[in-house]
Every structure is written in C-alpha cells, then in structure tokens.
Amino acid sequence: MPLDAVVLFFVLGLAAGILKVRLPFPDGLYQSLTLFLLLAIGLKGGAALAEHASPRIVWQSLMVVGFGILLPLLAFPLLRYAGGLDRINAAAIAAHYGSVSVATYAVAVAVLDASGVAYEAYFPLFVVLLEIPAILVGLALAKGTAAGLASRRLAHETLLSPGIVLMVGGLLIGAFAGDSLAKISPFFMDMFQGVLALFLLKMGLITTEQLGALKQDGPFLAAFGVFMPLLAGALGALLGDGLGLSVGGITLLAVLGASASYIAVPAALRVALPQANATLSMAASLGITFPFNVLAGIPVYLLLAQWLHGA
Amino acid sequence: MSLSTRQRLFVLFVALTQLGLGSLLTLNGYPGVPLGVIGVALLPLAWLAGRHPATPALPRHDGDHHAA
C-alpha cells in the first residue's frame, strides 16, 4: 500500500530528529506555516458553511460540544487513578486530550482527499467548537466548578487564542466572501498540501524533542498516549455514525476525538494552571499521540468509519 | 492495589489491546502492523512502569511555542 506523501514528510522529520541532523528550519517559517494552515482550514469550512448551512448543523454542533465535555471526564480518572498523577497534572493532561489538534485534522483531511473519501466540508466549525470545552472542564477538574472563565486574562487566552481567532476569522471570511473567495483560492487551497508537508517535516523534528521528556516521565504516559486516542476515536466514530455523517465525516470526528491540543490548551493552562507541568502534557500529546494518530490511528479510524457506515 | 501494580496492569492492558487490534486487522488483510509494533514496544514498558512520574512544580514556558 503506498504511503501518503504528506505523512512521509513527517517520517522524514522524525528520522532527521532521531539522527540529530541539523535541519535549518526557522521558527518564523514554522509560525507562518501554522498561520497559513489555520486560515486555510477556516476558509474552506466557511465556504462550505455558506453553501450547506442548515438547522441540522446546529444540532450536530451541540452534540460535538457535549463530546468535547465528555472526553476530559474520561481521561481524568484514568490519569488520576491508573496513573497516580496529582489532581492538577491529571486535569491539565485531560484538558489537552479533550481538545483537538489542527495538525492531525489537516493530515486526516489530506488522507481522505488522497483516498477520494467524501466528508462534510463544514468540519472546521467542529474543530473550533472542540477547542474550548475541554479547557473549562479541565479547570473545573483541577480547581472546582467555580474556576470557569472568572479571570479576564484566562477568558482572553481561552476564547481569543491565536489559533481560535485565525480559524474563526477564516470561517467568517469564507462564509461571507462569496465568489470573491476565488481570488485567493490558488494561494490558500492549491498550496495547502505542500504547506502541510513542510509543516509536518518540522512537526517530526519537534516530536523527537518531546520524546526525551518521556524517558524520565514514564511508561504510563506512553501507554496513555496510545490508549486515549483509540478510546476517544472509537467514541467519536460512534457519535459521527449516530449523527448521520458520511464515512469521511465519521473518520474526521474520530480523528478530532483522538487528537490532543497543542494550541489553545497550553496557552490557556499557562495562565490558569501555572503549577501544572507542561512538559508532561506536551510530551504525551506531541511525543506520543500525534505520531500515533498520523502513522497508525487515521487508517484505523477510516476503517472503523467504513465498517460502521456499512453496518 | 498499589500504584505500581495499577500502572503495570494499565500498560499491559494497552499493550495487549494494541497487539490484539493489530493482529485482528492484519489477519483481515488490513494494515495492522503499526499497532502490533506499538503493542510489542509497550510490553517491556509494563515492567518499567510503577514509579510515580516526576512532576516538578515549575512549569515549562515554551509549551505553546510548538503550537498547532
């Protein structure tokens, strides 16, 4: 079976990182690629939303938000009682796993496009919706239900994080630009796969940096990092099937459930839970779960979606 | 049940789940090898599991630097 070219760029980054090759990859370029991907995903979703807007999407959105609340509630007891982590760190990691990774979503979209599998094009809306609830649940788990968004700075970091602003901004531009969107499509749509490939090369390098932290922080987190995506992915697939999504849609909801955040959650928790050890969360989500989803998880979620849709 | 036993059992459970799922997929003609490899890699980790992860109070400030 031929491997997806985009995924192979990630493997190249991993190999370069493991072999300690000094690839010159400026931070500015990495930030630019991130900005491009967030905007492009938002634009695509906004255009689709304008085309397919219906009351059904509102109902689906509410269910997706409920899913985002459920995931950290599942992860927390595992981390706390099976892993023996303290309440603060268990809540912080649970919040990461309840939220989503835009990079994993972008890879899943690339895989579906390459396989010719159709999906609901308004999915970026769900990506945005799934970013926030897990942060609030994570805070409630760590500090009690009064935590909420009481702090103005926390509310700002959570609701106006750069990732959310760029994606929501892209969604709105895509939804309201109409035919004029065609003017910027060659840049944002046609170049998407190439930019994603470059981005994943850098992600491969970053992943190898994060793996070092797991050497000291334990086999438990490694196991958790591959177990949680399978559990959340299966639940996401079941929800997608229940919502009547297409095979591609079920796969994407599984991927969103299975992925762990690296944008909104670290930024918000840095403000809200400064005592949490960010290395633990980042090592598990970037060092284990991201490569797991990219290399092994996404094909499994696609198979599960096909099986559910067929059944 | 002690923490080390719970951690070992959890890692073992995950390893066996990955191995089982990987085998099931492979036997049915699907690409299950990656899951099987992960399962095999986790098995020895079950023996190493059991110590409480080091959780220093000082947070790292560059977590979001790797954003996306």
Short mmCIF file of C-alpha atoms in Angstrom, two decimals, chain B:
data_model
loop_
_atom_site.label_atom_id
_atom_site.label_comp_id
_atom_site.label_asym_id
_atom_site.label_seq_id
_atom_site.Cartn_x
_atom_site.Cartn_y
_atom_site.Cartn_z
CA MET B 1 -3.81 -2.33 44.90
CA SER B 2 -0.58 -0.34 44.85
CA LEU B 3 0.09 2.42 42.34
CA SER B 4 2.90 0.47 40.69
CA THR B 5 0.62 -2.54 40.16
CA ARG B 6 -2.12 -0.33 38.67
CA GLN B 7 0.34 1.31 36.31
CA ARG B 8 1.79 -2.05 35.25
CA LEU B 9 -1.65 -3.52 34.67
CA PHE B 10 -2.70 -0.47 32.64
CA VAL B 11 0.40 -0.56 30.43
CA LEU B 12 -0.02 -4.33 29.97
CA PHE B 13 -3.69 -3.87 29.09
CA VAL B 14 -2.86 -1.21 26.50
CA ALA B 15 -0.03 -3.33 25.04
CA LEU B 16 -2.32 -6.35 24.69
CA THR B 17 -5.12 -4.20 23.23
CA GLN B 18 -2.76 -2.82 20.57
CA LEU B 19 -1.40 -6.29 19.83
CA GLY B 20 -4.87 -7.77 19.59
CA LEU B 21 -6.20 -4.99 17.38
CA GLY B 22 -3.10 -5.11 15.19
CA SER B 23 -3.40 -8.89 14.78
CA LEU B 24 -7.10 -8.67 14.02
CA LEU B 25 -6.53 -6.07 11.32
CA THR B 26 -3.59 -7.94 9.79
CA LEU B 27 -5.49 -11.23 9.69
CA ASN B 28 -8.31 -9.48 7.84
CA GLY B 29 -5.96 -8.03 5.26
CA TYR B 30 -5.76 -4.51 6.69
CA PRO B 31 -2.62 -2.61 7.74
CA GLY B 32 -2.43 -3.62 11.41
CA VAL B 33 1.36 -3.89 11.64
CA PRO B 34 1.89 -0.40 13.20
CA LEU B 35 -0.49 -1.22 16.06
CA GLY B 36 1.20 -4.59 16.57
CA VAL B 37 4.62 -2.95 16.70
CA ILE B 38 3.37 -0.44 19.29
CA GLY B 39 1.92 -3.29 21.34
CA VAL B 40 5.24 -5.16 21.27
CA ALA B 41 7.12 -1.98 22.21
CA LEU B 42 4.80 -1.39 25.17
CA LEU B 43 5.18 -4.90 26.63
CA PRO B 44 8.64 -4.32 28.16
CA LEU B 45 7.46 -0.90 29.38
CA ALA B 46 4.92 -2.70 31.57
CA TRP B 47 7.89 -3.96 33.62
CA LEU B 48 9.36 -0.49 33.88
CA ALA B 49 6.07 1.12 34.89
CA GLY B 50 5.30 1.72 38.50
CA ARG B 51 7.23 4.67 39.67
CA HIS B 52 5.35 7.91 40.16
CA PRO B 53 6.12 10.23 37.24
CA ALA B 54 8.33 13.09 38.23
CA THR B 55 6.11 16.16 38.30
CA PRO B 56 8.23 19.15 39.23
CA ALA B 57 6.24 22.15 40.34
CA LEU B 58 7.98 24.52 37.94
CA PRO B 59 6.13 24.69 34.62
CA ARG B 60 7.87 24.88 31.30
CA HIS B 61 7.14 28.11 29.50
CA ASP B 62 7.75 27.13 25.93
CA GLY B 63 4.90 24.64 25.58
CA ASP B 64 2.89 26.83 23.26
CA HIS B 65 5.99 27.61 21.23
CA HIS B 66 5.31 24.35 19.39
CA ALA B 67 1.76 25.39 18.66
CA ALA B 68 -0.54 23.59 16.26
#
